[in-house]
Coordinates of C-alpha atoms (C1' of nucleotides) in Angstrom, one line a residue:
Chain A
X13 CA 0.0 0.0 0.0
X14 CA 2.8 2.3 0.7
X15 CA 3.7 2.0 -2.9
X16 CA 0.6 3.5 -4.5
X17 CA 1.0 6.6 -2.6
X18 CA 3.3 9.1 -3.6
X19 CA 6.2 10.1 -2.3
X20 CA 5.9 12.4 0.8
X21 CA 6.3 16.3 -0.1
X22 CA 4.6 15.2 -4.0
X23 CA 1.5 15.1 -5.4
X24 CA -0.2 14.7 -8.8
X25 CA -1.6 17.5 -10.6
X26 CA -4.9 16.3 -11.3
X27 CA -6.9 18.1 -14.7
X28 CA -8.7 21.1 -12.2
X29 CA -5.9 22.1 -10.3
X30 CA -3.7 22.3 -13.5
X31 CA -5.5 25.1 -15.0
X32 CA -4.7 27.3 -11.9
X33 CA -0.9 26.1 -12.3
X34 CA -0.6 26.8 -16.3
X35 CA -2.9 29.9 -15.5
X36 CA 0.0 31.2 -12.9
X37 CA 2.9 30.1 -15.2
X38 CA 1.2 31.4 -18.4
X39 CA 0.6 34.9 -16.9
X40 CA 4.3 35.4 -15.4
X41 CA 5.8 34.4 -19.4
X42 CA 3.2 36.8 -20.8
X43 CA 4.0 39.2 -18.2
X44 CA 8.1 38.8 -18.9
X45 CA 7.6 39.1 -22.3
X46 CA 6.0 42.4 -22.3
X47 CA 9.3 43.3 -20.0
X48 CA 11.2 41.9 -22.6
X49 CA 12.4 38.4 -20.9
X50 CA 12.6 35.4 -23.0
X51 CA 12.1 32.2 -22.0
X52 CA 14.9 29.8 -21.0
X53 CA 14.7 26.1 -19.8
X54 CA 17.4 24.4 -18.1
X55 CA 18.2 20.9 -17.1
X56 CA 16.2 19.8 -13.8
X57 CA 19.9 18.4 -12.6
X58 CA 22.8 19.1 -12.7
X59 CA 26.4 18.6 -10.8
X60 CA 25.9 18.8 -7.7
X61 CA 28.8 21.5 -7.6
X62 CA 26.8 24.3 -9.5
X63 CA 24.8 24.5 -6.3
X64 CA 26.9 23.5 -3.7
X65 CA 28.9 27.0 -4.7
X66 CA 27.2 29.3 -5.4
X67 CA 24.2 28.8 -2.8
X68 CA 26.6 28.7 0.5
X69 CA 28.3 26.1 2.5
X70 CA 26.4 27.1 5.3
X71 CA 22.6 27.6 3.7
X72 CA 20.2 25.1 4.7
X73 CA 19.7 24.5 1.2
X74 CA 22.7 22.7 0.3
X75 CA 23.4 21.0 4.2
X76 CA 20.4 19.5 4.1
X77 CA 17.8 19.7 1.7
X78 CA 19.4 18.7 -2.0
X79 CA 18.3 15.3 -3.8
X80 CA 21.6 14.4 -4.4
X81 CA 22.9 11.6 -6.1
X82 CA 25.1 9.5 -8.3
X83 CA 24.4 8.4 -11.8
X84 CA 26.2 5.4 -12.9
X85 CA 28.9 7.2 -14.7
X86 CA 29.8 8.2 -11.1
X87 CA 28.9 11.9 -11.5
X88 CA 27.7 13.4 -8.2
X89 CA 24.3 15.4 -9.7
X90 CA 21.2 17.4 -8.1
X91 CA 17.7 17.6 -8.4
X92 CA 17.8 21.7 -8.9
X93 CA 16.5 23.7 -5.3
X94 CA 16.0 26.5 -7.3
X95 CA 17.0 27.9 -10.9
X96 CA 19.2 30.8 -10.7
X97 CA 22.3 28.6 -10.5
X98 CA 21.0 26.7 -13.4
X99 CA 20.6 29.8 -15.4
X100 CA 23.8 31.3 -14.4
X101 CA 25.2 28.2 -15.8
X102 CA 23.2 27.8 -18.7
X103 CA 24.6 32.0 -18.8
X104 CA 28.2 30.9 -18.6
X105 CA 28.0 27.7 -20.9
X106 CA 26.4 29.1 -23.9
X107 CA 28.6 32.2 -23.7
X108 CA 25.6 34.6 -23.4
X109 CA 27.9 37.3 -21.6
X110 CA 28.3 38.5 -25.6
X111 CA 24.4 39.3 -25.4
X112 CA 24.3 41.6 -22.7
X113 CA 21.9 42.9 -21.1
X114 CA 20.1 39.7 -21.1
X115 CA 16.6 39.2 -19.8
X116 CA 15.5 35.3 -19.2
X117 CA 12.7 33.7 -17.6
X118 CA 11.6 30.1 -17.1
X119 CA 9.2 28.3 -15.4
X120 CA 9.2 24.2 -13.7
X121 CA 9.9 22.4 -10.9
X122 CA 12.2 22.3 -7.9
X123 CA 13.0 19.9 -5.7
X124 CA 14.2 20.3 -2.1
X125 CA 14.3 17.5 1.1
X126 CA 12.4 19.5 3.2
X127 CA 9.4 18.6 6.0
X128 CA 5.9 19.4 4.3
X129 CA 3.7 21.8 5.2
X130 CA 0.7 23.5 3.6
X131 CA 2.4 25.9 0.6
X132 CA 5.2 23.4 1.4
X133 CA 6.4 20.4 -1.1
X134 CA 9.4 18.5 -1.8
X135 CA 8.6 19.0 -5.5
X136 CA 7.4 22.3 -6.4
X137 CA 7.1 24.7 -8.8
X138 CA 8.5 28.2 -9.5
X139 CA 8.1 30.8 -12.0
X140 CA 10.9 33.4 -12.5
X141 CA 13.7 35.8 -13.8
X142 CA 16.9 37.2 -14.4
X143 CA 18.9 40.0 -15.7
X144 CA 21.7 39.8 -16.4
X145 CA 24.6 42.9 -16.9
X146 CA 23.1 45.9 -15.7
X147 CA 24.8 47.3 -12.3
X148 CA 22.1 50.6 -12.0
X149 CA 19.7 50.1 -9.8
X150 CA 16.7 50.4 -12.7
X151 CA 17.4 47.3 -13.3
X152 CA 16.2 46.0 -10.0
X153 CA 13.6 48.9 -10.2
X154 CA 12.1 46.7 -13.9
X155 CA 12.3 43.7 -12.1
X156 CA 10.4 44.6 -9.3
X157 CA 7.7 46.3 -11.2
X158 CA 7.7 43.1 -13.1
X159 CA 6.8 41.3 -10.2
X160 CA 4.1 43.7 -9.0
X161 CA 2.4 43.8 -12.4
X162 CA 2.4 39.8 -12.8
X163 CA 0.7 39.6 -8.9
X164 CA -1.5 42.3 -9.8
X165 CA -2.4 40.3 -13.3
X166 CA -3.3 37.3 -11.4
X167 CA -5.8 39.5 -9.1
X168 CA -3.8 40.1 -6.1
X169 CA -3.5 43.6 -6.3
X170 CA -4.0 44.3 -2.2
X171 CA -3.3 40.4 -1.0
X172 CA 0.3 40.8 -1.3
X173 CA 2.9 43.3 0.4
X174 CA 6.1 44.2 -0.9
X175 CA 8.8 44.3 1.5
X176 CA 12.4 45.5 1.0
X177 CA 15.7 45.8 2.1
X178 CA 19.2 46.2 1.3
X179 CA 22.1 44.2 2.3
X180 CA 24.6 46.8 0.7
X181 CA 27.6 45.6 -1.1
X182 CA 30.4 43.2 -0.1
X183 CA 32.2 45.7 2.0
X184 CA 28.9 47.0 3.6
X185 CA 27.6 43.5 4.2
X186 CA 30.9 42.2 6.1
X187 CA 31.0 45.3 7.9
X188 CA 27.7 44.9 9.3
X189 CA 27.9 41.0 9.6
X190 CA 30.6 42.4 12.0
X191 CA 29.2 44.5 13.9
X192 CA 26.1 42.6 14.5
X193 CA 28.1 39.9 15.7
X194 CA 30.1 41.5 18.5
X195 CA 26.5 42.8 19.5
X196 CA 24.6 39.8 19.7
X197 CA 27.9 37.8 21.7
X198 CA 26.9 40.5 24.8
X199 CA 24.2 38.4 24.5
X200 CA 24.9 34.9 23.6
X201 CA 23.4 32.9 26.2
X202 CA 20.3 34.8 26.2
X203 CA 19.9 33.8 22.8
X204 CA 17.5 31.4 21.3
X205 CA 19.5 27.9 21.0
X206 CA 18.7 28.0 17.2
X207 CA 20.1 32.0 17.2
X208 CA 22.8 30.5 18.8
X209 CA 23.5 28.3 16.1
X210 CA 22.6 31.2 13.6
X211 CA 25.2 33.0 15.0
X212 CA 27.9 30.7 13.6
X213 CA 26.4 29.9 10.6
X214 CA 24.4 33.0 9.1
X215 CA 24.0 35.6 11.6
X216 CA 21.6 37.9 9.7
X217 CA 19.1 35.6 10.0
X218 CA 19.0 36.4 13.3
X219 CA 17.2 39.3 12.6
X220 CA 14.2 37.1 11.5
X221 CA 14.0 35.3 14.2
X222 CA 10.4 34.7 15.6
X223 CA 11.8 33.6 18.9
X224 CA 10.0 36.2 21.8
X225 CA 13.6 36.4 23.7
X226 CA 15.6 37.2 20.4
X227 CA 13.3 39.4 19.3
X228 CA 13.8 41.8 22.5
X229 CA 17.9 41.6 21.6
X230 CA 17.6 42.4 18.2
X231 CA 15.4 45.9 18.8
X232 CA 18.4 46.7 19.9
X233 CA 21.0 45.8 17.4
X234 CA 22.4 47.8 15.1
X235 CA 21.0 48.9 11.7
X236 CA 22.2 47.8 8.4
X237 CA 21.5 51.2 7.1
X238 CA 24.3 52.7 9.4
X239 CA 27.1 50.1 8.4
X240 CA 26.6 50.9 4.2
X241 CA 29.3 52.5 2.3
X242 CA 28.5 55.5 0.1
X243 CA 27.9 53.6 -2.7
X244 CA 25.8 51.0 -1.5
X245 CA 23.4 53.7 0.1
X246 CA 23.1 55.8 -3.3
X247 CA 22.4 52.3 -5.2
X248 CA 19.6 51.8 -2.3
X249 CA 18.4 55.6 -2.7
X250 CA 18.4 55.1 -6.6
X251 CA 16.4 51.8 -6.2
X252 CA 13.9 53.7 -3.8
X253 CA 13.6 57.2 -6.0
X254 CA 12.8 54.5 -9.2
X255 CA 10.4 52.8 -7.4
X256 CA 8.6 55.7 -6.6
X257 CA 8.7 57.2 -9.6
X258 CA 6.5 54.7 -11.3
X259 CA 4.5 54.1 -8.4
X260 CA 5.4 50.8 -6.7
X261 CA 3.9 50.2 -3.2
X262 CA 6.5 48.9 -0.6
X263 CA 7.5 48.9 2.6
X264 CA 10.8 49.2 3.8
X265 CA 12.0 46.0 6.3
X266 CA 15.2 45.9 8.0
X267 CA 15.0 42.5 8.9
X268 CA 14.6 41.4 6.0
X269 CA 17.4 38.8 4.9
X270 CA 17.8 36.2 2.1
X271 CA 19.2 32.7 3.1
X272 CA 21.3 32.4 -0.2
X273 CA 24.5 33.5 -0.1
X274 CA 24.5 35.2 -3.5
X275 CA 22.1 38.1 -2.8
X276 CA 24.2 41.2 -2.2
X277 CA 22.0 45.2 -2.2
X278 CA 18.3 44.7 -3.0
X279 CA 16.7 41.9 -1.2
X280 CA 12.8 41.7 -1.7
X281 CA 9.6 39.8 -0.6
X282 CA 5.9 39.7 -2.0
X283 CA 4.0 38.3 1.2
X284 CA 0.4 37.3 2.2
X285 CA -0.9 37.0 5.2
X286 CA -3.9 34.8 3.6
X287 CA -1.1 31.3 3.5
X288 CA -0.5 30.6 6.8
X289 CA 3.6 30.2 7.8
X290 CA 4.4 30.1 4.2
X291 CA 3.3 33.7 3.2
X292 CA 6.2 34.5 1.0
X293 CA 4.9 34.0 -2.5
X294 CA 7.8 35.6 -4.7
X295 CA 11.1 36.4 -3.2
X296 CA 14.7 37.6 -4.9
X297 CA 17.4 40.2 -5.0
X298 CA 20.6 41.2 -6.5
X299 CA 23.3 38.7 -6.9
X300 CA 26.6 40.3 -8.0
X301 CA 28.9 38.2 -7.3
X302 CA 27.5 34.8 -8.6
X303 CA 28.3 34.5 -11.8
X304 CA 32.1 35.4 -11.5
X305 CA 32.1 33.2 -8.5
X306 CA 31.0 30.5 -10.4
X307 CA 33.7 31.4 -13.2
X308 CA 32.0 33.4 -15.6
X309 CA 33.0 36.9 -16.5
X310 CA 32.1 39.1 -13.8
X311 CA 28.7 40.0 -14.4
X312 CA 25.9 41.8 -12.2
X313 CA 22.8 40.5 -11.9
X314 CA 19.3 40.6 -10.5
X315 CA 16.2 38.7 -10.5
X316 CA 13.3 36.9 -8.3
X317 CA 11.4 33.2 -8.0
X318 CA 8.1 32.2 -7.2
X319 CA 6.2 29.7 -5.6
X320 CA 3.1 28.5 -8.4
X321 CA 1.6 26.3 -5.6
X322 CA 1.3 29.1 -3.2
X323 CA 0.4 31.3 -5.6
X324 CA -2.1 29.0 -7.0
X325 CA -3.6 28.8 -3.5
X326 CA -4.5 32.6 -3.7
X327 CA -5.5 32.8 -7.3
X328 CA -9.5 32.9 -7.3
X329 CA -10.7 33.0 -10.9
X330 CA -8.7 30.8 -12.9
X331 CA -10.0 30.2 -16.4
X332 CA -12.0 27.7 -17.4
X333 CA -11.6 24.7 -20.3
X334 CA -13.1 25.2 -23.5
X335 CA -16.9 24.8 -23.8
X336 CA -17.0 21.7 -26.0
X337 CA -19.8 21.6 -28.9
X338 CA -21.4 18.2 -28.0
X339 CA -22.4 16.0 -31.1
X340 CA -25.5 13.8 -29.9
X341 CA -25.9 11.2 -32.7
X342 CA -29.6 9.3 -32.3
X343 CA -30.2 5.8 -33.9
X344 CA -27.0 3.9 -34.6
X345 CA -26.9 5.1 -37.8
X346 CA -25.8 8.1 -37.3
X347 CA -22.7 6.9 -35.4
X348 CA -20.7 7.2 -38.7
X349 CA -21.8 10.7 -39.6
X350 CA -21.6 11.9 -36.0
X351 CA -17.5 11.0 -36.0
X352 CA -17.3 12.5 -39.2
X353 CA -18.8 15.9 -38.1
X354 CA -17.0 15.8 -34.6
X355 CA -14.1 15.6 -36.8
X356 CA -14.7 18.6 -38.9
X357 CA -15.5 20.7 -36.2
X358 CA -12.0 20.1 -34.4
X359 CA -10.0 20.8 -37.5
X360 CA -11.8 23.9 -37.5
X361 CA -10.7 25.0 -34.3
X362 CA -13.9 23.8 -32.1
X363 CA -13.2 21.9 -29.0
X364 CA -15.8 19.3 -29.9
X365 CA -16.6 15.9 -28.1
X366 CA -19.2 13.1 -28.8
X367 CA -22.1 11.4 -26.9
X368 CA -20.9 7.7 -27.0
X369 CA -23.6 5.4 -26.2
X370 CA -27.0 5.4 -24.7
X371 CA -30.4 7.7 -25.4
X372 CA -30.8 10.8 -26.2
X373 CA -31.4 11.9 -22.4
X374 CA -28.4 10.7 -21.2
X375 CA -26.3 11.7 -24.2
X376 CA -27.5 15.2 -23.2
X377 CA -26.9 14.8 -19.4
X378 CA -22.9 13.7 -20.4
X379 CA -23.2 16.8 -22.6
X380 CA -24.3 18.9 -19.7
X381 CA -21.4 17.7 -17.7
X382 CA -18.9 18.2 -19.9
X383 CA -20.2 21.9 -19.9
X384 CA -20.8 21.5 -24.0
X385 CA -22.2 25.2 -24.8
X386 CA -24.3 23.7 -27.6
X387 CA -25.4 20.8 -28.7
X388 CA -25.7 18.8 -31.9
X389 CA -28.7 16.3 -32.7
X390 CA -28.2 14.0 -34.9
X391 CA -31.8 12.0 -34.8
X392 CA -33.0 10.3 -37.5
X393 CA -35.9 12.0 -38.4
X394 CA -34.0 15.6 -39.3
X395 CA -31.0 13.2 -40.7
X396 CA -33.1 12.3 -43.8
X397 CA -34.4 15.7 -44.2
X398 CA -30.7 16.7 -44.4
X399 CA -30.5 18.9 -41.6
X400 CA -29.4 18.8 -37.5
X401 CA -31.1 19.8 -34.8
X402 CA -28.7 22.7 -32.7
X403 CA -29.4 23.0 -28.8
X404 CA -28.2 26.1 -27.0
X405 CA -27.1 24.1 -23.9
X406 CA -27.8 27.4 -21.6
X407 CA -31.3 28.7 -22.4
X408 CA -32.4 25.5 -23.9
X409 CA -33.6 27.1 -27.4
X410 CA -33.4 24.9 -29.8
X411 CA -33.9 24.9 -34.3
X412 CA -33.9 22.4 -36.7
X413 CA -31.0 23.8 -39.4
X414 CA -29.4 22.3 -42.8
X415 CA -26.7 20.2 -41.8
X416 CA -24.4 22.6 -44.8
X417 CA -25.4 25.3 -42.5
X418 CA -24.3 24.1 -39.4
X419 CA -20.6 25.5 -39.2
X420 CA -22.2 29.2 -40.1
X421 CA -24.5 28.9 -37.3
X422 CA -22.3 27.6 -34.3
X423 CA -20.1 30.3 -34.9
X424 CA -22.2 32.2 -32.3
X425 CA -20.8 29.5 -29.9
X426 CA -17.5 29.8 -30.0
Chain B
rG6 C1' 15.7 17.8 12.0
rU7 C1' 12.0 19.4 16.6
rG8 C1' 7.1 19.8 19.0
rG9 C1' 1.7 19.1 18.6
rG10 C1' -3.0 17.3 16.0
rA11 C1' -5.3 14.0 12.5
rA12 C1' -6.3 9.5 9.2
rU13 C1' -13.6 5.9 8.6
rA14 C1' -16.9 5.5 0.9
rG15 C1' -14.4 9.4 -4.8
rC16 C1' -15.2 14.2 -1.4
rU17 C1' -16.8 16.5 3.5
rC18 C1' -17.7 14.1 7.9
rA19 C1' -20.8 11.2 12.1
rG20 C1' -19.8 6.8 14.8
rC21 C1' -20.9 8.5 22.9
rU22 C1' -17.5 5.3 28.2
rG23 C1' -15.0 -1.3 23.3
rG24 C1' -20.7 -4.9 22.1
rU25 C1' -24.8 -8.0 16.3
rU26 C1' -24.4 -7.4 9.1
rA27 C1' -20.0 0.6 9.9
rG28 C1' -23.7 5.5 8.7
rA29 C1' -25.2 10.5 6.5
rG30 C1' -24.8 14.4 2.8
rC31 C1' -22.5 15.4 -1.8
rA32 C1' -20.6 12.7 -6.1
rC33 C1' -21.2 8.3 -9.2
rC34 C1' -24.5 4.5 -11.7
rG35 C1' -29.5 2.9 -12.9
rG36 C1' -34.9 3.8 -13.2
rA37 C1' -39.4 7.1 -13.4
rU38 C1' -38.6 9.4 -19.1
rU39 C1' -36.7 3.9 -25.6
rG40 C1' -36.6 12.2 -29.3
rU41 C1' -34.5 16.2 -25.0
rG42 C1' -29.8 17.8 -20.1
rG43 C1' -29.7 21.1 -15.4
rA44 C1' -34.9 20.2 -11.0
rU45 C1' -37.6 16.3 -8.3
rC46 C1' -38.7 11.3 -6.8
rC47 C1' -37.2 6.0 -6.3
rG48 C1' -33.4 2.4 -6.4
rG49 C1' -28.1 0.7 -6.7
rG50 C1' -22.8 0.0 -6.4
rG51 C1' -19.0 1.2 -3.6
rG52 C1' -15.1 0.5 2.9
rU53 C1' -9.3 -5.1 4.1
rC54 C1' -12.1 2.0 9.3
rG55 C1' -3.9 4.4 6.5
rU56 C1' -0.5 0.0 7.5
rG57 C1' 1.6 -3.7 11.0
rG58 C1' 1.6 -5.6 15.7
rG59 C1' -0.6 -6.0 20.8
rU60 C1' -4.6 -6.1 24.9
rU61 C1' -9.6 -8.4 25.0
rC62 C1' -14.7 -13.3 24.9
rA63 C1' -15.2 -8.9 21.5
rA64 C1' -11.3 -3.3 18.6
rG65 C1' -13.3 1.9 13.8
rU66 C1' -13.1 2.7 19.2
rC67 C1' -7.8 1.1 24.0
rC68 C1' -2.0 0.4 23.7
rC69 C1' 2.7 0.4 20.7
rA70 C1' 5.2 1.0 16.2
rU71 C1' 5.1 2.9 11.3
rU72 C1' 3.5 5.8 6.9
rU73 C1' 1.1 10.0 5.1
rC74 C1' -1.4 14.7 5.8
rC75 C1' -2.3 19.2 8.7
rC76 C1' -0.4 23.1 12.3
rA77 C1' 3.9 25.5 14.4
rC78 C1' 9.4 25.7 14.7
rC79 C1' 13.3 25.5 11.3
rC80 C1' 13.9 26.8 6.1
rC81 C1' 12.2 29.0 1.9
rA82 C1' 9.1 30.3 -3.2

RNA sequence: GUGGGAAUAGCUCAGCUGGUUAGAGCACCGGAUUGUGGAUCCGGGGGUCGUGGGUUCAAGUCCCAUUUCCCACCCCA
């Protein structure tokens, strides 16, 4: 029995709850588009060293949430956490530094070992993007707004929040990490035993802790804003003034932090309050540094993920299928002409479907399930006079019409 | 990885302190209606009560283990 379920943190997709998922997808590529991202799909593995580098030694990603494994060529691969890695790859292995500035997007699924939760899977899927070689800060201004106009094209204009922050540049950030360290040790064994930990390991994230106890120590910690360099507060200022200028809500958050080590400056989050735990539902930042570090030519870049489950969760009106033009053939004689129609109509762009067996009142009630808009009788009696009968399946109006007029007339369907 | 809750029909759930053949609503199928769907009425199929052990004359109910889901931590999209 075990067997037949699926594995824990997966589930299938069933027909319904696809349409929400390609709806999600589908509006983020349209959205990029009109940005002027193209989309780019990667390899769902790859060696296990293009995200062991470049994600942090220390994130939790890589200690202890990566599918990793070996092929039987030996290679040690992974079942991608995320895709930015993967697309900085994909950046550095195709050469596509010569194309600068570059604007990809792509869409699929993740994988990460990870206890589920509501908004929580072990295979997931995330939309996204990235720019590539553009150090202003307009270019995190374009991807943000990107952001805010896909959200607000799935109808979530005033369900999500964006929050930002700034984690200045290299110099800034070390400084700071400093700092806050040497505050927080006056502290140490007041400290939440997974702070403590943190405090090794990634002490920013500190700052986000929801522990009662830390929280008191941190009001009083110092402020990133105080430990950036000149430059790293004018690229923050810049970011802020564009933002403004086109009219992006957000709302500044100093405790905001990423856990991935390549994020330098502009760190953001789009969050709900309708999910639960799992309220961030699109996340990203500036990562600098990651495509030199992972031996490309030093190249700045910026971009964001997110989550298609949660944001399915949120989405309300996803569209519907097609309305299928049911053909009800009547008397087994018709059977013939019936496929042949259904036929016709589908090359001609109708989503068409046929009444298989039984009477006419229970060929209409499968029609009615399947939602048909209209309806096609094929009875005997109007066969030999040539002509159908066509049911409008929502008011129940029905005429007897020449079977040669038939593709004229269900053109009001479509 | 840590803490807590849950698992009974396809779905949502009842099933009291253990006691004959485990129920309801919705859904599904059939009939009333062999040329007219959505409504109504009538009938029907469906369950190794998550799985494995144990206690007991007797377990859906109690105990242990295990799996999965949910909530929170952690982490993140």
């Amino acid at each position: 029995m075990p067997s037949l379920q699926p594995v824990r943190g997966t589930h299938d997709i069933l027909p319904e709850e696809i349409l929400r998922h390609r709806h999600v997808e589908q509006t983020a590529m349209d959205v990029a588009s009109l940005y002027g991202f193209a989309e780019i799909e990667t390899p769902i593995f790859e060696f296990t060293e293009v995200f062991a580098r470049t994600l942090g030694d220390t994130s939790d990603v890589v200690t202890k949430e990566m599918y990793t494994f070996e092929d039987r060529g030996g290679e040690r691969l992974t079942l991608r956490p995320e895709n930015t890695a993967g697309v900085a790859r994909a950046f550095i292995s195709n050469g596509l530094s010569q194309r600068l500035p570059l604007k990809l997007c792509y869409r699929g699924p993740m994988f990460r070992y990870e206890r589920p939760q509501k908004g929580r899977l072990r295979e997931f899927h995330q939309v996204g993007v990235e720019l590539f070689g553009v150090e202003q800060a307009v270019a995190d201004v374009e991807v943000i707004a990107l952001a805010a106009q896909f959200l607000d094209s799935l109808g979530l204009r005033g369900r999500v929040r964006c929050e930002l922050n700034t984690l200045g540049d290299m110099e800034s950030r070390q400084a700071y990490r400093d700092r806050l360290v040497s505050y927080l040790m006056d502290f140490r064994d007041r400290l939440s035993e997974d702070s403590r930990e943190r405090l090794e390991r990634n002490p920013l994230r500190i700052l986000d802790s929801k522990d009662e106890g830390d929280r008191g120590i941190i009001e009083g910690a110092p402020a990133m804003a105080d430990s950036l360099t000149d430059a790293a507060r004018k690229f923050f200022d810049d970011l802020r003034d564009g933002l403004n200028r086109i009219g992006i809500d957000f709302r500044l958050n100093d405790r905001l932090v990423r856990g991935l080590d390549y994020y330098c400056h502009t760190v953001f989050e789009f969050v709900t309050n309708d999910l639960g735990a799992q309220g961030t539902v699109l996340a990203g930042g500036r990562y600098d540094g990651l495509v030199s570090q992972m031996g490309g030519p030093k190249t700045p870049g910026v971009g964001w993920a997110a989550g298609v489950e949660r944001l399915g969760m949120l989405v309300e009106n996803a569209p519907a299928a097609p309305r299928p033009i049911c053909i009800v053939p009547f008397g087994s004689a018709m059977t013939a002409d019936a496929l042949a129609l259904v036929q016709q109509l589908r090359q001609k762009g109708y989503a068409a479907d046929l009444g298989y067996s039984g009477n006419l009142a229970k060929r209409l009630k499968r029609a009615n399930k399947m939602n048909a808009r209209a309806a096609v009788i094929m009875g005997e009696d109007e066969m030999a006079r040539g002509a159908v009968t066509l049911r409008d399946m929502d008011s129940g109006n029905q005429t007897e019409i020449p079977l040669d007029d038939l593709i004229d007339r269900l053109s009001a369907f479509r």
